[in-house]
Coordinates of C-alpha atoms and ligand atoms in Angstrom, one line a residue:
M1 CA -18.0 1.3 -18.9
T2 CA -19.8 -1.6 -17.5
A3 CA -20.8 -1.6 -13.8
R4 CA -18.3 -4.4 -13.4
D5 CA -15.3 -2.3 -14.1
W6 CA -16.5 1.0 -12.7
W7 CA -13.2 1.2 -10.8
K8 CA -11.2 1.9 -14.0
S9 CA -12.5 5.4 -14.0
A10 CA -12.4 5.8 -10.2
V11 CA -9.8 7.2 -7.9
V12 CA -9.2 5.8 -4.4
Y13 CA -8.2 7.9 -1.4
Q14 CA -6.4 6.1 1.5
V15 CA -7.1 7.2 5.0
Y16 CA -4.8 6.1 7.8
P17 CA -7.3 6.6 10.6
R18 CA -4.8 7.2 13.4
S19 CA -3.4 10.2 11.6
F20 CA -6.3 11.7 9.7
A21 CA -8.6 13.7 12.1
D22 CA -9.3 13.4 15.8
S23 CA -12.8 14.2 16.9
N24 CA -12.6 13.5 20.6
G25 CA -9.3 15.2 21.6
D26 CA -7.4 12.1 22.7
G27 CA -4.7 12.8 20.1
V28 CA -5.5 9.9 17.9
G29 CA -7.5 10.1 14.7
D30 CA -10.9 8.4 14.7
L31 CA -14.0 7.6 12.7
G32 CA -15.8 10.7 14.0
G33 CA -12.9 12.8 12.5
I34 CA -13.2 11.1 9.2
I35 CA -16.9 11.7 9.0
E36 CA -16.3 15.4 9.8
R37 CA -13.9 15.7 6.9
L38 CA -15.9 14.0 4.1
D39 CA -16.7 17.3 2.4
Y40 CA -13.0 17.7 1.8
L41 CA -12.8 14.3 0.1
E42 CA -16.0 14.9 -1.9
R43 CA -14.6 18.2 -3.1
L44 CA -11.3 16.5 -4.1
G45 CA -13.6 14.3 -6.2
V46 CA -12.4 10.8 -5.1
D47 CA -14.7 7.9 -5.5
V48 CA -13.6 5.4 -2.9
L49 CA -12.2 5.7 0.6
W50 CA -9.8 2.9 1.6
L51 CA -9.7 2.8 5.3
S52 CA -6.6 1.3 7.0
P53 CA -7.6 -1.0 9.8
V54 CA -10.0 0.2 12.5
Y55 CA -10.8 -3.2 14.0
R56 CA -10.1 -4.1 17.6
S57 CA -6.4 -4.4 18.1
P58 CA -3.6 -4.1 20.7
M59 CA -1.9 -1.8 18.1
A60 CA 1.4 -3.5 18.0
D61 CA 1.4 -2.5 14.3
N62 CA -1.2 0.3 14.5
G63 CA -4.1 -2.0 13.8
Y64 CA -2.5 -4.5 11.3
D65 CA -2.6 -6.8 14.3
I66 CA -6.3 -7.5 14.6
S67 CA -7.8 -9.2 17.8
D68 CA -11.4 -9.0 16.6
Y69 CA -12.4 -8.8 13.0
E70 CA -16.0 -8.0 13.9
D71 CA -15.7 -4.9 16.0
V72 CA -14.2 -1.4 15.9
D73 CA -11.5 -0.5 18.3
P74 CA -12.7 2.0 20.9
L75 CA -9.7 4.1 20.1
F76 CA -11.3 4.7 16.7
G77 CA -15.0 4.8 17.7
S78 CA -17.8 2.3 17.4
L79 CA -19.6 0.0 14.9
A80 CA -22.4 2.6 14.9
Q81 CA -19.9 5.2 13.7
L82 CA -18.6 2.9 11.0
D83 CA -22.2 2.4 9.8
E84 CA -22.6 6.1 9.8
L85 CA -19.4 6.5 7.8
I86 CA -20.7 4.0 5.2
A87 CA -24.1 5.8 5.0
E88 CA -22.4 9.2 4.7
L89 CA -20.1 7.9 1.9
H90 CA -23.0 6.3 0.1
A91 CA -25.0 9.4 0.3
R92 CA -22.2 11.2 -1.5
G93 CA -21.9 8.5 -4.2
M94 CA -18.7 7.2 -2.7
K95 CA -17.6 3.8 -1.5
L96 CA -15.8 2.3 1.4
V97 CA -13.0 -0.3 1.0
M98 CA -11.9 -1.9 4.3
D99 CA -8.5 -3.3 5.0
L100 CA -8.5 -7.1 5.2
V101 CA -5.6 -8.5 7.2
V102 CA -5.8 -12.3 7.1
N103 CA -2.3 -13.4 6.6
H104 CA -2.0 -13.0 10.4
T105 CA -4.1 -12.1 13.3
S106 CA -3.1 -10.4 16.5
S107 CA -1.6 -12.7 19.2
A108 CA -4.4 -11.4 21.3
H109 CA -7.1 -12.8 19.0
A110 CA -9.3 -15.5 20.6
W111 CA -8.3 -17.9 17.8
F112 CA -4.7 -17.7 18.8
A113 CA -5.4 -17.9 22.5
E114 CA -7.1 -21.3 21.8
S115 CA -4.5 -22.4 19.4
R116 CA -1.6 -21.8 21.8
S117 CA -3.4 -23.4 24.8
S118 CA -2.4 -27.0 24.0
T119 CA -1.1 -29.2 21.1
D120 CA -4.5 -30.9 20.8
N121 CA -6.7 -27.8 20.8
P122 CA -9.1 -27.9 17.8
K123 CA -7.6 -24.6 16.7
R124 CA -4.0 -25.7 17.1
D125 CA -3.6 -26.1 13.4
W126 CA -5.1 -22.6 12.6
Y127 CA -1.6 -21.2 13.0
W128 CA 1.9 -22.5 12.1
W129 CA 3.3 -24.4 15.2
R130 CA 6.5 -26.3 14.8
R131 CA 9.0 -28.1 17.1
P132 CA 12.4 -26.6 17.9
R133 CA 15.3 -27.5 15.6
P134 CA 16.7 -30.8 16.8
G135 CA 20.0 -30.5 18.7
F136 CA 19.3 -27.0 20.0
E137 CA 18.0 -25.9 23.4
P138 CA 14.4 -24.7 22.8
G139 CA 14.1 -20.9 23.0
T140 CA 17.7 -20.2 22.3
P141 CA 19.2 -18.8 19.1
G142 CA 19.4 -21.4 16.4
A143 CA 16.5 -23.5 17.8
E144 CA 14.0 -21.8 15.5
P145 CA 12.3 -24.4 13.2
T146 CA 13.6 -22.6 10.1
N147 CA 16.1 -19.8 9.4
W148 CA 13.4 -17.3 8.4
G149 CA 13.6 -13.7 9.4
S150 CA 10.7 -11.5 10.1
A151 CA 10.0 -8.3 8.1
F152 CA 10.2 -6.4 11.3
S153 CA 13.7 -7.6 12.3
G154 CA 14.6 -10.7 14.3
P155 CA 13.6 -14.3 13.6
A156 CA 10.1 -15.1 12.2
W157 CA 9.5 -17.7 15.0
T158 CA 8.7 -17.1 18.6
Y159 CA 9.0 -19.9 21.2
D160 CA 6.0 -20.5 23.3
P161 CA 6.8 -22.4 26.6
T162 CA 3.2 -23.3 27.1
T163 CA 3.6 -26.2 24.7
G164 CA 7.3 -26.1 23.9
E165 CA 6.8 -25.2 20.3
Y166 CA 7.4 -22.2 18.1
Y167 CA 4.8 -20.2 16.1
L168 CA 5.5 -18.4 12.8
H169 CA 5.1 -14.7 12.3
L170 CA 6.4 -13.1 9.1
F171 CA 5.9 -9.7 10.8
A172 CA 6.0 -8.9 14.5
P173 CA 5.8 -11.6 17.2
E174 CA 2.3 -10.1 18.0
Q175 CA 1.2 -11.0 14.5
P176 CA 1.1 -14.8 14.2
D177 CA 0.5 -16.2 10.7
L178 CA -2.8 -18.0 10.0
N179 CA -2.4 -21.4 8.4
W180 CA -4.4 -21.1 5.2
E181 CA -3.8 -24.8 4.5
N182 CA -6.6 -25.4 7.0
P183 CA -10.0 -25.2 5.4
E184 CA -11.6 -24.1 8.6
V185 CA -9.4 -21.0 8.6
R186 CA -10.4 -20.1 5.1
Q187 CA -14.1 -20.6 5.8
A188 CA -13.9 -18.4 8.9
V189 CA -12.3 -15.7 6.9
Y190 CA -14.8 -15.9 4.1
A191 CA -17.7 -15.8 6.6
M192 CA -16.2 -12.7 8.2
M193 CA -15.8 -11.0 4.8
N194 CA -19.4 -11.8 3.8
R195 CA -20.6 -10.2 7.0
W196 CA -18.8 -7.0 6.2
L197 CA -20.2 -6.9 2.7
D198 CA -23.6 -7.6 4.0
R199 CA -23.1 -4.6 6.4
G200 CA -22.5 -2.4 3.4
V201 CA -18.8 -2.1 2.8
D202 CA -17.8 -2.0 -0.9
G203 CA -14.6 -4.0 -1.0
F204 CA -11.3 -5.0 0.5
R205 CA -7.7 -4.0 0.3
M206 CA -6.0 -7.3 1.1
D207 CA -2.9 -7.0 3.2
V208 CA 0.1 -9.0 2.0
V209 CA -2.3 -11.4 0.2
C210 CA 0.5 -13.0 -1.8
L211 CA 1.9 -14.5 1.4
L212 CA -1.1 -16.7 2.3
S213 CA 0.3 -19.9 0.7
K214 CA 3.6 -21.2 2.0
V215 CA 5.9 -23.9 0.4
L216 CA 5.7 -27.2 2.3
V217 CA 7.9 -30.2 2.0
D218 CA 7.5 -33.6 3.6
G219 CA 9.2 -33.8 7.0
P220 CA 10.9 -36.8 8.5
D221 CA 8.0 -37.4 10.8
G222 CA 5.5 -37.3 7.9
R223 CA 4.3 -33.9 9.0
P224 CA 4.5 -31.2 6.3
Q225 CA 7.5 -28.9 7.0
L226 CA 8.4 -25.4 6.2
P227 CA 11.9 -25.5 4.6
D228 CA 14.9 -23.3 5.4
G229 CA 15.5 -20.4 3.1
R230 CA 18.6 -20.0 1.0
L231 CA 21.2 -17.6 2.3
E232 CA 21.2 -15.4 -0.7
R233 CA 18.6 -13.0 -1.8
D234 CA 16.1 -13.5 -4.5
P235 CA 16.3 -10.2 -6.5
L236 CA 12.5 -9.8 -6.1
G237 CA 12.7 -9.9 -2.4
A238 CA 14.1 -6.4 -1.8
G239 CA 12.7 -4.8 1.2
V240 CA 11.1 -7.8 2.7
V241 CA 13.7 -9.4 5.0
D242 CA 17.3 -8.8 5.9
T243 CA 18.9 -11.8 4.0
S244 CA 22.4 -11.0 5.3
R245 CA 21.2 -12.6 8.6
Y246 CA 18.4 -14.9 7.6
G247 CA 17.4 -17.3 4.9
D248 CA 15.4 -15.7 2.1
T249 CA 11.7 -16.4 2.5
T250 CA 10.7 -14.8 -0.8
P251 CA 10.6 -18.1 -2.9
L252 CA 8.9 -19.9 0.0
V253 CA 6.1 -17.6 1.1
V254 CA 5.5 -15.2 -1.8
N255 CA 2.9 -16.4 -4.4
G256 CA 3.2 -19.9 -2.9
P257 CA 1.9 -23.1 -4.6
R258 CA -1.8 -22.7 -3.6
I259 CA -2.2 -19.0 -3.7
H260 CA -4.3 -18.8 -6.8
E261 CA -6.4 -21.7 -5.7
F262 CA -7.1 -19.8 -2.4
I263 CA -7.9 -16.5 -4.1
Q264 CA -10.2 -18.2 -6.6
E265 CA -12.0 -20.0 -3.7
M266 CA -12.3 -16.7 -1.9
H267 CA -13.8 -15.2 -5.0
R268 CA -16.4 -18.0 -5.3
E269 CA -17.3 -17.9 -1.6
V270 CA -17.5 -14.2 -1.2
F271 CA -17.8 -12.2 -4.4
A272 CA -19.1 -14.3 -7.3
D273 CA -22.8 -14.2 -6.3
R274 CA -22.9 -10.5 -5.5
P275 CA -23.9 -7.7 -7.9
P276 CA -21.0 -5.9 -9.5
G277 CA -19.7 -3.0 -7.6
V278 CA -17.3 -4.5 -5.1
L279 CA -13.6 -3.6 -5.4
T280 CA -10.8 -6.0 -4.5
V281 CA -7.2 -5.0 -4.5
G282 CA -4.4 -7.2 -3.2
E283 CA -1.2 -6.0 -1.7
T284 CA 1.5 -8.1 -3.4
P285 CA 5.1 -7.4 -2.5
A286 CA 7.8 -9.1 -4.5
T287 CA 5.4 -10.0 -7.2
T288 CA 6.2 -10.2 -10.9
I289 CA 4.2 -8.9 -13.8
E290 CA 3.4 -12.5 -14.8
Q291 CA 2.0 -13.2 -11.3
A292 CA 0.1 -9.9 -11.3
R293 CA -1.6 -10.9 -14.6
L294 CA -2.7 -14.1 -13.0
Y295 CA -4.2 -12.3 -10.1
T296 CA -6.0 -9.6 -12.2
D297 CA -7.0 -11.2 -15.5
P298 CA -10.8 -11.0 -15.2
A299 CA -11.2 -14.4 -16.9
R300 CA -9.5 -16.0 -13.8
A301 CA -12.0 -14.5 -11.3
E302 CA -9.4 -13.6 -8.6
L303 CA -8.8 -9.9 -7.8
D304 CA -9.6 -6.6 -9.6
M305 CA -6.0 -5.3 -9.2
V306 CA -2.9 -5.6 -7.1
F307 CA -0.4 -3.2 -5.6
Q308 CA 2.9 -4.3 -7.1
F309 CA 6.2 -3.2 -5.4
E310 CA 8.8 -3.1 -8.1
H311 CA 9.0 0.7 -8.2
V312 CA 9.1 1.1 -4.4
D313 CA 11.9 -1.4 -4.2
L314 CA 14.1 0.4 -6.7
D315 CA 16.0 2.1 -3.9
S316 CA 16.5 -1.0 -1.8
G317 CA 19.9 -2.7 -1.9
P318 CA 21.1 -6.2 -1.4
Q319 CA 20.4 -6.1 2.3
G320 CA 16.8 -4.9 2.0
K321 CA 14.9 -1.8 2.4
W322 CA 17.3 0.0 4.8
D323 CA 20.2 -0.6 2.5
I324 CA 19.4 2.5 0.4
V325 CA 20.8 2.6 -3.1
P326 CA 20.6 5.4 -5.7
M327 CA 17.6 5.4 -8.0
T328 CA 17.2 7.5 -11.1
M329 CA 14.2 8.8 -12.9
L330 CA 14.9 6.5 -15.7
D331 CA 14.8 3.5 -13.3
L332 CA 11.3 4.6 -12.3
K333 CA 10.2 5.3 -15.8
H334 CA 11.4 2.0 -17.2
S335 CA 9.8 0.1 -14.3
L336 CA 6.4 1.7 -14.6
N337 CA 6.5 1.3 -18.4
R338 CA 7.2 -2.4 -18.1
W339 CA 4.1 -2.7 -15.9
Q340 CA 2.0 -0.7 -18.3
E341 CA 3.0 -3.0 -21.1
G342 CA 2.8 -6.1 -19.1
L343 CA -0.8 -5.6 -18.1
A344 CA -2.0 -4.0 -21.3
A345 CA -3.7 -7.1 -22.8
A346 CA -5.1 -8.7 -19.6
G347 CA -5.1 -7.5 -16.0
W348 CA -5.1 -4.1 -14.4
N349 CA -2.6 -1.9 -12.5
S350 CA -3.1 -0.1 -9.3
L351 CA -1.2 3.2 -9.5
Y352 CA 0.5 4.5 -6.4
L353 CA 3.7 6.3 -5.3
G354 CA 3.0 6.4 -1.6
N355 CA 1.0 4.9 1.2
H356 CA 1.3 4.4 5.0
D357 CA 4.2 2.1 4.5
Q358 CA 6.3 4.3 2.2
P359 CA 8.1 7.6 2.6
R360 CA 6.4 10.7 1.0
C361 CA 6.5 10.4 -2.7
V362 CA 7.6 14.0 -3.4
S363 CA 10.7 13.5 -1.3
R364 CA 11.5 10.1 -2.8
F365 CA 10.7 10.4 -6.5
G366 CA 10.5 14.2 -6.9
S367 CA 12.1 17.1 -5.2
D368 CA 11.2 18.5 -1.8
D369 CA 13.4 21.5 -2.3
P370 CA 11.0 24.4 -1.4
A371 CA 11.8 25.9 -4.9
H372 CA 10.4 22.8 -6.6
R373 CA 8.2 21.0 -4.2
Q374 CA 4.8 22.1 -5.5
Q375 CA 5.6 21.6 -9.2
S376 CA 7.3 18.4 -8.4
A377 CA 4.2 17.1 -6.5
K378 CA 2.0 18.1 -9.4
A379 CA 4.3 16.4 -12.0
L380 CA 4.3 13.1 -10.1
A381 CA 0.6 13.2 -9.8
T382 CA 0.1 14.1 -13.5
V383 CA 2.1 11.2 -14.8
L384 CA 0.7 8.7 -12.3
H385 CA -3.0 9.6 -12.7
L386 CA -2.7 9.6 -16.5
H387 CA -1.3 6.0 -16.6
R388 CA -3.6 3.1 -17.3
G389 CA -4.8 1.8 -14.0
T390 CA -6.6 2.9 -10.9
P391 CA -4.8 5.8 -9.0
Y392 CA -4.5 5.7 -5.2
V393 CA -4.0 9.0 -3.4
Y394 CA -2.4 8.7 0.1
Q395 CA -3.7 11.3 2.6
G396 CA -1.5 14.4 2.4
D397 CA 0.0 13.6 -1.0
E398 CA -2.7 15.8 -2.5
L399 CA -1.1 18.7 -0.5
G400 CA 2.4 17.9 -1.6
L401 CA 3.6 16.9 1.9
P402 CA 7.3 16.0 2.0
N403 CA 9.1 13.7 4.4
A404 CA 9.4 14.9 8.0
G405 CA 13.1 15.2 8.3
F406 CA 13.4 13.0 11.4
T407 CA 16.7 13.4 13.2
R408 CA 16.0 11.6 16.5
L409 CA 14.7 8.2 17.4
D410 CA 12.2 9.6 19.9
Q411 CA 10.3 11.2 17.0
L412 CA 9.4 7.7 15.7
R413 CA 6.6 5.3 16.8
D414 CA 6.6 2.6 14.1
V415 CA 7.4 -0.9 15.2
E416 CA 9.3 -1.6 12.0
S417 CA 11.6 1.4 12.5
L418 CA 12.2 1.0 16.2
N419 CA 13.0 -2.7 15.8
Y420 CA 15.3 -2.0 12.9
Y421 CA 17.2 0.6 14.9
A422 CA 17.8 -1.7 17.8
A423 CA 18.8 -4.6 15.6
A424 CA 21.0 -2.6 13.3
V425 CA 22.9 -0.7 16.0
A426 CA 23.4 -3.9 17.9
S427 CA 25.0 -5.5 14.9
G428 CA 27.3 -2.6 14.3
R429 CA 25.6 -0.1 12.0
S430 CA 26.3 3.4 13.3
P431 CA 23.4 5.2 15.0
E432 CA 23.8 8.2 12.7
D433 CA 23.7 6.0 9.6
T434 CA 20.8 4.0 10.9
M435 CA 18.9 7.2 11.8
G436 CA 19.6 8.5 8.3
A437 CA 18.1 5.5 6.7
L438 CA 15.0 5.7 9.0
S439 CA 14.6 9.4 8.2
R440 CA 14.6 8.7 4.4
K441 CA 12.4 5.6 4.4
G442 CA 10.7 5.2 7.7
R443 CA 7.0 4.7 7.6
D444 CA 6.3 7.5 10.2
N445 CA 7.1 10.0 7.4
A446 CA 3.6 9.2 6.0
R447 CA 2.0 8.8 9.4
L448 CA 2.3 12.3 10.9
P449 CA -1.1 14.0 11.4
M450 CA -2.8 15.3 8.4
P451 CA -2.3 19.1 8.4
W452 CA -5.8 20.7 8.1
D453 CA -4.8 24.3 9.0
A454 CA -1.9 26.4 10.3
S455 CA -2.7 26.0 14.0
A456 CA -0.3 24.4 16.5
T457 CA -1.7 20.9 16.0
G458 CA -2.5 21.5 12.4
G459 CA -6.2 21.2 13.2
F460 CA -5.7 17.5 13.7
T461 CA -6.6 17.4 17.3
S462 CA -7.6 19.6 20.2
G463 CA -5.4 17.4 22.4
S464 CA -1.8 16.2 22.3
P465 CA -1.1 14.3 19.0
W466 CA 0.2 10.7 19.3
I467 CA 3.1 11.6 17.1
E468 CA 4.5 15.1 16.4
V469 CA 2.8 17.4 13.9
H470 CA 4.6 17.8 10.5
P471 CA 7.2 20.5 10.8
L472 CA 5.8 22.2 7.7
A473 CA 2.2 22.0 8.7
G474 CA 2.0 25.8 9.2
E475 CA 2.7 26.3 5.5
I476 CA 1.5 23.1 3.9
N477 CA -2.1 22.4 5.0
A478 CA -5.6 21.9 3.6
A479 CA -6.9 25.3 4.5
A480 CA -4.2 27.0 2.6
Q481 CA -4.9 25.0 -0.6
V482 CA -8.5 24.1 -1.1
D483 CA -9.5 27.5 -2.5
D484 CA -6.2 28.2 -4.3
P485 CA -6.4 27.3 -8.0
A486 CA -2.6 27.1 -8.1
S487 CA -2.3 24.6 -5.3
V488 CA -1.3 21.0 -5.4
Y489 CA -4.8 20.1 -4.2
A490 CA -6.4 22.0 -7.1
H491 CA -4.2 20.1 -9.5
Y492 CA -5.2 16.7 -8.0
R493 CA -8.8 17.8 -8.4
R494 CA -8.3 18.5 -12.1
L495 CA -6.6 15.2 -12.6
I496 CA -9.4 13.3 -10.9
A497 CA -12.1 15.2 -12.8
L498 CA -10.3 14.4 -16.1
R499 CA -10.5 10.7 -15.3
H500 CA -14.2 10.9 -14.7
D501 CA -14.8 13.0 -17.8
E502 CA -12.6 11.4 -20.4
P503 CA -13.0 7.7 -21.1
V504 CA -9.6 7.7 -22.7
V505 CA -8.0 8.1 -19.3
A506 CA -9.6 5.0 -17.9
H507 CA -9.7 2.9 -21.1
G508 CA -7.1 4.1 -23.4
S509 CA -4.0 2.3 -24.6
F510 CA -0.6 3.6 -23.2
R511 CA 2.5 4.3 -25.3
M512 CA 5.5 5.8 -23.7
L513 CA 7.5 8.3 -25.8
L514 CA 11.2 9.1 -25.3
V515 CA 11.7 5.9 -23.3
D516 CA 15.3 6.6 -22.5
D517 CA 15.1 10.3 -21.9
P518 CA 16.3 10.9 -18.3
Q519 CA 14.2 14.0 -17.7
V520 CA 11.2 13.9 -19.9
Y521 CA 8.3 11.7 -19.0
A522 CA 5.9 11.6 -22.0
F523 CA 3.2 9.3 -23.2
V524 CA 0.2 9.0 -25.4
R525 CA -3.2 7.5 -24.4
E526 CA -5.7 6.6 -27.1
Y527 CA -9.2 5.4 -27.1
D528 CA -12.1 5.5 -29.5
G529 CA -10.5 8.1 -31.7
V530 CA -9.4 10.4 -28.8
R531 CA -5.8 10.9 -28.0
L532 CA -4.2 12.5 -25.0
L533 CA -0.5 13.5 -24.8
V534 CA 1.1 13.8 -21.4
V535 CA 4.5 15.6 -21.1
A536 CA 6.4 16.3 -18.0
N537 CA 9.9 17.4 -17.0
L538 CA 10.8 15.2 -14.1
S539 CA 13.9 17.1 -13.2
S540 CA 14.9 20.4 -11.6
D541 CA 16.5 21.6 -14.8
P542 CA 14.9 24.6 -16.5
G543 CA 14.3 24.8 -20.2
V544 CA 14.0 21.1 -20.9
V545 CA 12.7 20.5 -24.4
A546 CA 10.8 17.3 -25.3
D547 CA 11.5 16.0 -28.8
L548 CA 8.0 15.0 -29.7
S549 CA 8.7 14.4 -33.4
E550 CA 7.2 10.9 -33.3
V551 CA 3.8 12.3 -32.5
A552 CA 1.4 14.5 -34.6
Y553 CA 0.3 17.2 -32.3
D554 CA -1.2 20.0 -34.4
D555 CA -4.0 21.7 -32.7
A556 CA -3.1 20.3 -29.3
E557 CA -5.5 21.6 -26.7
L558 CA -4.1 22.1 -23.2
L559 CA -6.4 20.3 -20.7
I560 CA -4.3 20.6 -17.6
G561 CA -1.1 22.5 -17.1
S562 CA 0.8 22.7 -13.8
V563 CA 2.0 26.3 -14.3
Q564 CA -0.9 28.6 -13.4
D565 CA -2.2 30.9 -16.2
A566 CA 0.3 29.6 -18.8
T567 CA -0.9 28.0 -22.0
P568 CA 2.2 26.3 -23.5
G569 CA 2.2 24.1 -26.5
P570 CA 3.6 20.5 -26.4
A571 CA 7.0 21.4 -27.6
D572 CA 7.6 24.6 -25.6
P573 CA 10.5 24.4 -23.1
L574 CA 9.5 22.9 -19.8
A575 CA 10.2 24.6 -16.5
P576 CA 11.6 22.5 -13.7
W577 CA 9.0 19.8 -12.9
E578 CA 6.4 21.3 -15.2
S579 CA 3.7 18.9 -16.5
R580 CA 1.1 19.2 -19.1
V581 CA -1.8 17.2 -20.5
F582 CA -3.1 17.8 -24.0
R583 CA -6.0 16.5 -26.1
L584 CA -4.7 15.9 -29.7
A585 CA -6.8 16.6 -32.7
Ligands
LIG601 C1 1.3 -4.4 5.0 C2 0.7 -3.2 5.7 O1 0.4 -2.3 4.8 C3 1.7 -2.8 6.8 O2 1.4 -1.6 7.3 C4 1.8 -3.9 7.8 O3 2.8 -3.5 8.7 C5 2.1 -5.2 7.2 N1 1.4 -5.5 6.0 C6 1.7 -6.3 8.2 O4 0.3 -6.4 8.3

């Protein structure tokens, strides 16, 4: 392994700061809480901590609306504590990756305040300002400059009476999009990134980075215009916008014409002259394998890896994320396999099943039936961590936390869910049906406080938590698992250690076996004469037998098995959700 691709044998742990650990009793997680819990992460064995935003923010989208890129929000602590976190991580041989949210700022950012103040302000062009649609009364429905919808319901344009124009926001109105066509914007962002790296952070997770470049056409007045979207959905756009009400923005804003130019420029201006060791991962919804290869082929000097969305959009129907359609294990297998094959020769995968935007993976892709939950959480982790790519663990997934089982709107806090509820019910979806969809896929499932122990607030806070504690925190918590060799946590530890110890996990080729088997998930990894065989039963059926006749597995050595104290061979029947990793002679 060269220092340049150290992240191939690394595992990243995502901390959602608001929900991780509260050190000052205000009910909201903070930097002090993270620092207090670093021993837990060190013991788990993870190499990198990805910290969701802690910058100053009005918190319209829990920090993904940044009003000052250079400071820490007092809710989370101080810059001094962030420096302490960096030092504590480095002392443990771990790294810190910050969230970089530069598709948009908060509407409370000083740049936007200037931009909105007048049409001739020097920062006017830092955002997307456009005139109302001719023939419509400004500020009324239909007068928006284009037919674009926002990812958080409603139009993607908000009218600003100060200057009589609209500004673009692909997310909430409090999140105006920056205009990356303007070189001053790009330079301001690069300067900010350089300051963070100089301060000691080790990389960036780049929020919706594939949205930075938008399609422009010549307008009648000679000014470049953003075009209307088509009123039918691009199959790639699942989960982004409700295209039954709005034009589809996917072909107009995802991987736009200048995106690779921008990312290559960013690489030159920020990363190229630094010693190896920095990690860059782009969040890229609605992105194809071909595009992902362009982003992550090292020869192109763009990003180390991207988060693709194909597998987390499998259960989204024609009307987007809340139009939930059935998804089978085969769908998941085929999708992940395509990505393994697609990035085998050039490029690199990020491996994830959950994060702060997704429901809990054990409920969505596994089984959260109490009879199967633990084995199911282990099985999903086994197959994910043994794929080729860099695994990401979302806080609480290493405990096997399931969805929360929300039944009432007042249990939810997320702007996306609350906006969707209002819009859906107003347009005729029944409240029960709407709540059912939010319960299954709402982002708050992943945002409940991390359960540290069995106490009333799960050890998360001494105060009153900002959102309710997980209903199963009394049973599923860190204290109950860290010393239990049969726990989900212990299983994650073994998987992470295996990646560190066996170069084949990081560098080996990937070959899926039994590609069309609806229950067995099996594959072989191979590197430098070493072969690993991974076999899992991704179903609740007992006694599943994997037909491994296409592999020679004499003298297989069990490295990791999910059933405590059992030493099965590769072809022995698999219990529900059982998973095994073997080294082959
Ligand atoms: C993706 C982030 O992960 C999500 O939490 C956020 O709401 C949107 N981007 C907008 O920043």
